[in-house]
């Protein structure tokens, strides 16, 4: 039995080293704030929607990777996404899209692109503009 234990010891030590070296999948944290210039109070029913989108393909709608919605919108409104890094495909382009709706009516939306740089995860500032009627 002693010989059996001695033969298992190197295997057990190697397994513990391998387990110790294993790292969990890294995450990408995307954070920032959405804001608008108008100094108005929005109705409590207004909904802010912030999306992380894959915008790689032209002439087709963006693919939504993650989305958050919140009511009781104030400006600036913070947002945060924590996404496993394997969700980002090499060579693809990603961006943040934001809008405020009231029922089915669009009130504010971003009018410029807010690209995501996965290697530089500093906070973003997303300006949304009032939709003309």
CSV table of C-alpha atoms in Angstrom, one decimal:
chain,number,residue,atom,x,y,z
A,1,UNK,CA,0.0,0.0,0.0
A,2,UNK,CA,2.9,2.4,0.7
A,3,UNK,CA,4.2,1.9,-2.9
A,4,UNK,CA,0.7,2.7,-4.2
A,5,UNK,CA,0.6,6.0,-2.2
A,6,UNK,CA,4.1,6.9,-3.4
A,7,UNK,CA,3.1,6.4,-7.0
A,8,UNK,CA,0.0,8.6,-6.6
A,9,UNK,CA,1.9,11.5,-4.9
A,10,UNK,CA,3.5,12.9,-8.1
A,11,UNK,CA,0.1,12.7,-9.9
A,12,UNK,CA,-1.7,14.5,-7.0
A,13,UNK,CA,1.0,17.2,-6.9
A,14,UNK,CA,0.8,17.8,-10.6
A,15,UNK,CA,-2.9,18.0,-10.5
A,16,UNK,CA,-2.8,20.6,-7.7
A,17,UNK,CA,-0.3,22.7,-9.7
A,18,UNK,CA,-2.6,22.6,-12.8
A,19,UNK,CA,-5.6,23.5,-10.8
A,20,UNK,CA,-3.7,26.4,-9.2
A,21,UNK,CA,-2.7,27.7,-12.6
A,22,UNK,CA,-6.2,27.6,-14.0
A,23,UNK,CA,-7.7,31.1,-14.3
A,24,UNK,CA,-11.3,31.9,-14.6
A,25,UNK,CA,-12.6,33.5,-17.8
A,26,UNK,CA,-11.7,37.2,-17.7
A,27,UNK,CA,-14.5,39.8,-17.9
A,28,UNK,CA,-14.7,43.1,-19.6
A,29,UNK,CA,-16.3,45.9,-17.6
A,30,UNK,CA,-17.9,48.6,-19.6
A,31,UNK,CA,-19.2,51.6,-17.6
A,32,UNK,CA,-20.2,55.1,-18.0
A,33,UNK,CA,-23.1,57.5,-18.0
A,34,UNK,CA,-25.8,58.6,-20.3
A,35,UNK,CA,-26.8,62.3,-20.2
A,36,UNK,CA,-28.8,64.9,-22.1
A,37,UNK,CA,-28.4,68.7,-22.2
A,38,UNK,CA,-32.0,69.7,-21.6
A,39,UNK,CA,-32.8,70.7,-18.0
A,40,UNK,CA,-36.1,69.0,-17.7
A,41,UNK,CA,-37.6,66.4,-15.5
A,42,UNK,CA,-38.8,63.4,-17.3
A,43,UNK,CA,-42.0,61.6,-16.4
A,44,UNK,CA,-41.5,58.7,-14.0
A,45,UNK,CA,-42.7,56.3,-16.7
A,46,UNK,CA,-39.9,57.2,-19.0
A,47,UNK,CA,-37.5,54.3,-19.7
A,48,UNK,CA,-33.8,54.6,-20.3
A,49,UNK,CA,-32.4,51.7,-22.4
A,50,UNK,CA,-28.7,51.2,-22.8
A,51,UNK,CA,-27.4,48.5,-25.2
A,52,UNK,CA,-24.0,46.9,-25.8
A,53,UNK,CA,-24.2,46.2,-29.6
A,54,UNK,CA,-22.1,44.3,-32.1
A,55,UNK,CA,-22.1,46.8,-35.0
A,56,UNK,CA,-19.7,44.8,-37.3
A,57,UNK,CA,-22.1,44.2,-40.2
A,58,UNK,CA,-23.2,47.0,-42.4
A,59,UNK,CA,-26.7,47.4,-43.7
A,60,UNK,CA,-28.2,45.2,-41.0
A,61,UNK,CA,-29.5,46.0,-37.5
A,62,UNK,CA,-26.9,45.8,-34.7
A,63,UNK,CA,-26.8,42.6,-32.6
A,64,UNK,CA,-27.6,43.3,-29.0
A,65,UNK,CA,-25.1,41.6,-26.7
A,66,UNK,CA,-26.4,43.1,-23.4
A,67,UNK,CA,-29.1,45.6,-22.4
A,68,UNK,CA,-30.2,47.3,-19.3
A,69,UNK,CA,-33.3,49.3,-18.7
A,70,UNK,CA,-34.3,51.6,-15.9
A,71,UNK,CA,-37.1,54.0,-15.1
A,72,UNK,CA,-37.0,57.2,-13.0
A,73,UNK,CA,-34.4,58.6,-15.3
A,74,UNK,CA,-32.2,61.4,-14.2
A,75,UNK,CA,-29.1,62.9,-15.9
A,76,UNK,CA,-26.4,61.7,-15.8
A,77,UNK,CA,-27.6,58.1,-15.5
A,78,UNK,CA,-24.8,55.6,-14.8
A,79,UNK,CA,-24.6,52.2,-16.6
A,80,UNK,CA,-22.4,49.2,-16.3
A,81,UNK,CA,-22.0,45.9,-18.2
A,82,UNK,CA,-19.7,43.1,-17.0
A,83,UNK,CA,-19.3,40.7,-20.0
A,84,UNK,CA,-17.1,37.5,-20.2
A,85,UNK,CA,-14.3,38.4,-22.6
A,86,UNK,CA,-15.1,35.3,-24.8
A,87,UNK,CA,-18.3,37.0,-25.8
A,88,UNK,CA,-16.3,39.5,-27.9
A,89,UNK,CA,-15.2,38.1,-31.3
A,90,UNK,CA,-11.9,39.2,-32.8
A,91,UNK,CA,-12.3,41.6,-35.7
A,92,UNK,CA,-15.8,42.7,-34.6
A,93,UNK,CA,-16.8,46.2,-33.7
A,94,UNK,CA,-18.9,47.0,-30.6
A,95,UNK,CA,-20.7,50.2,-29.5
A,96,UNK,CA,-23.0,51.6,-26.9
A,97,UNK,CA,-26.5,52.7,-28.0
A,98,UNK,CA,-28.9,54.6,-25.6
A,99,UNK,CA,-32.4,56.0,-25.8
A,100,UNK,CA,-35.2,57.2,-23.6
A,101,UNK,CA,-38.8,56.2,-24.5
A,102,UNK,CA,-42.2,57.1,-23.0
A,103,UNK,CA,-44.6,54.3,-23.9
A,104,UNK,CA,-44.0,53.7,-27.6
A,105,UNK,CA,-42.7,57.3,-28.2
A,106,UNK,CA,-39.0,57.9,-28.6
A,107,UNK,CA,-37.9,61.0,-26.6
A,108,UNK,CA,-34.0,60.9,-26.7
A,109,UNK,CA,-31.4,58.9,-28.6
A,110,UNK,CA,-27.7,58.9,-29.3
A,111,UNK,CA,-26.9,60.5,-32.7
A,112,UNK,CA,-23.3,59.6,-32.8
A,113,UNK,CA,-21.4,56.3,-32.4
A,114,UNK,CA,-19.9,55.4,-29.1
A,115,UNK,CA,-17.4,52.6,-29.9
A,116,UNK,CA,-16.1,50.2,-27.3
A,117,UNK,CA,-12.3,49.7,-27.0
A,118,UNK,CA,-12.0,46.5,-25.1
A,119,UNK,CA,-8.3,47.1,-24.3
A,120,UNK,CA,-9.1,50.6,-22.8
A,121,UNK,CA,-12.0,50.2,-20.4
A,122,UNK,CA,-12.2,53.8,-19.1
A,123,UNK,CA,-15.7,55.3,-18.3
A,124,UNK,CA,-17.8,56.5,-21.2
A,125,UNK,CA,-19.9,59.6,-21.6
A,126,UNK,CA,-22.9,59.0,-23.9
A,127,UNK,CA,-24.8,62.1,-25.0
A,128,UNK,CA,-28.4,61.5,-26.1
A,129,UNK,CA,-30.3,64.1,-28.0
A,130,UNK,CA,-34.0,65.1,-27.9
A,131,UNK,CA,-36.0,63.8,-30.8
A,132,UNK,CA,-37.7,66.6,-32.9
A,133,UNK,CA,-41.4,66.4,-33.3
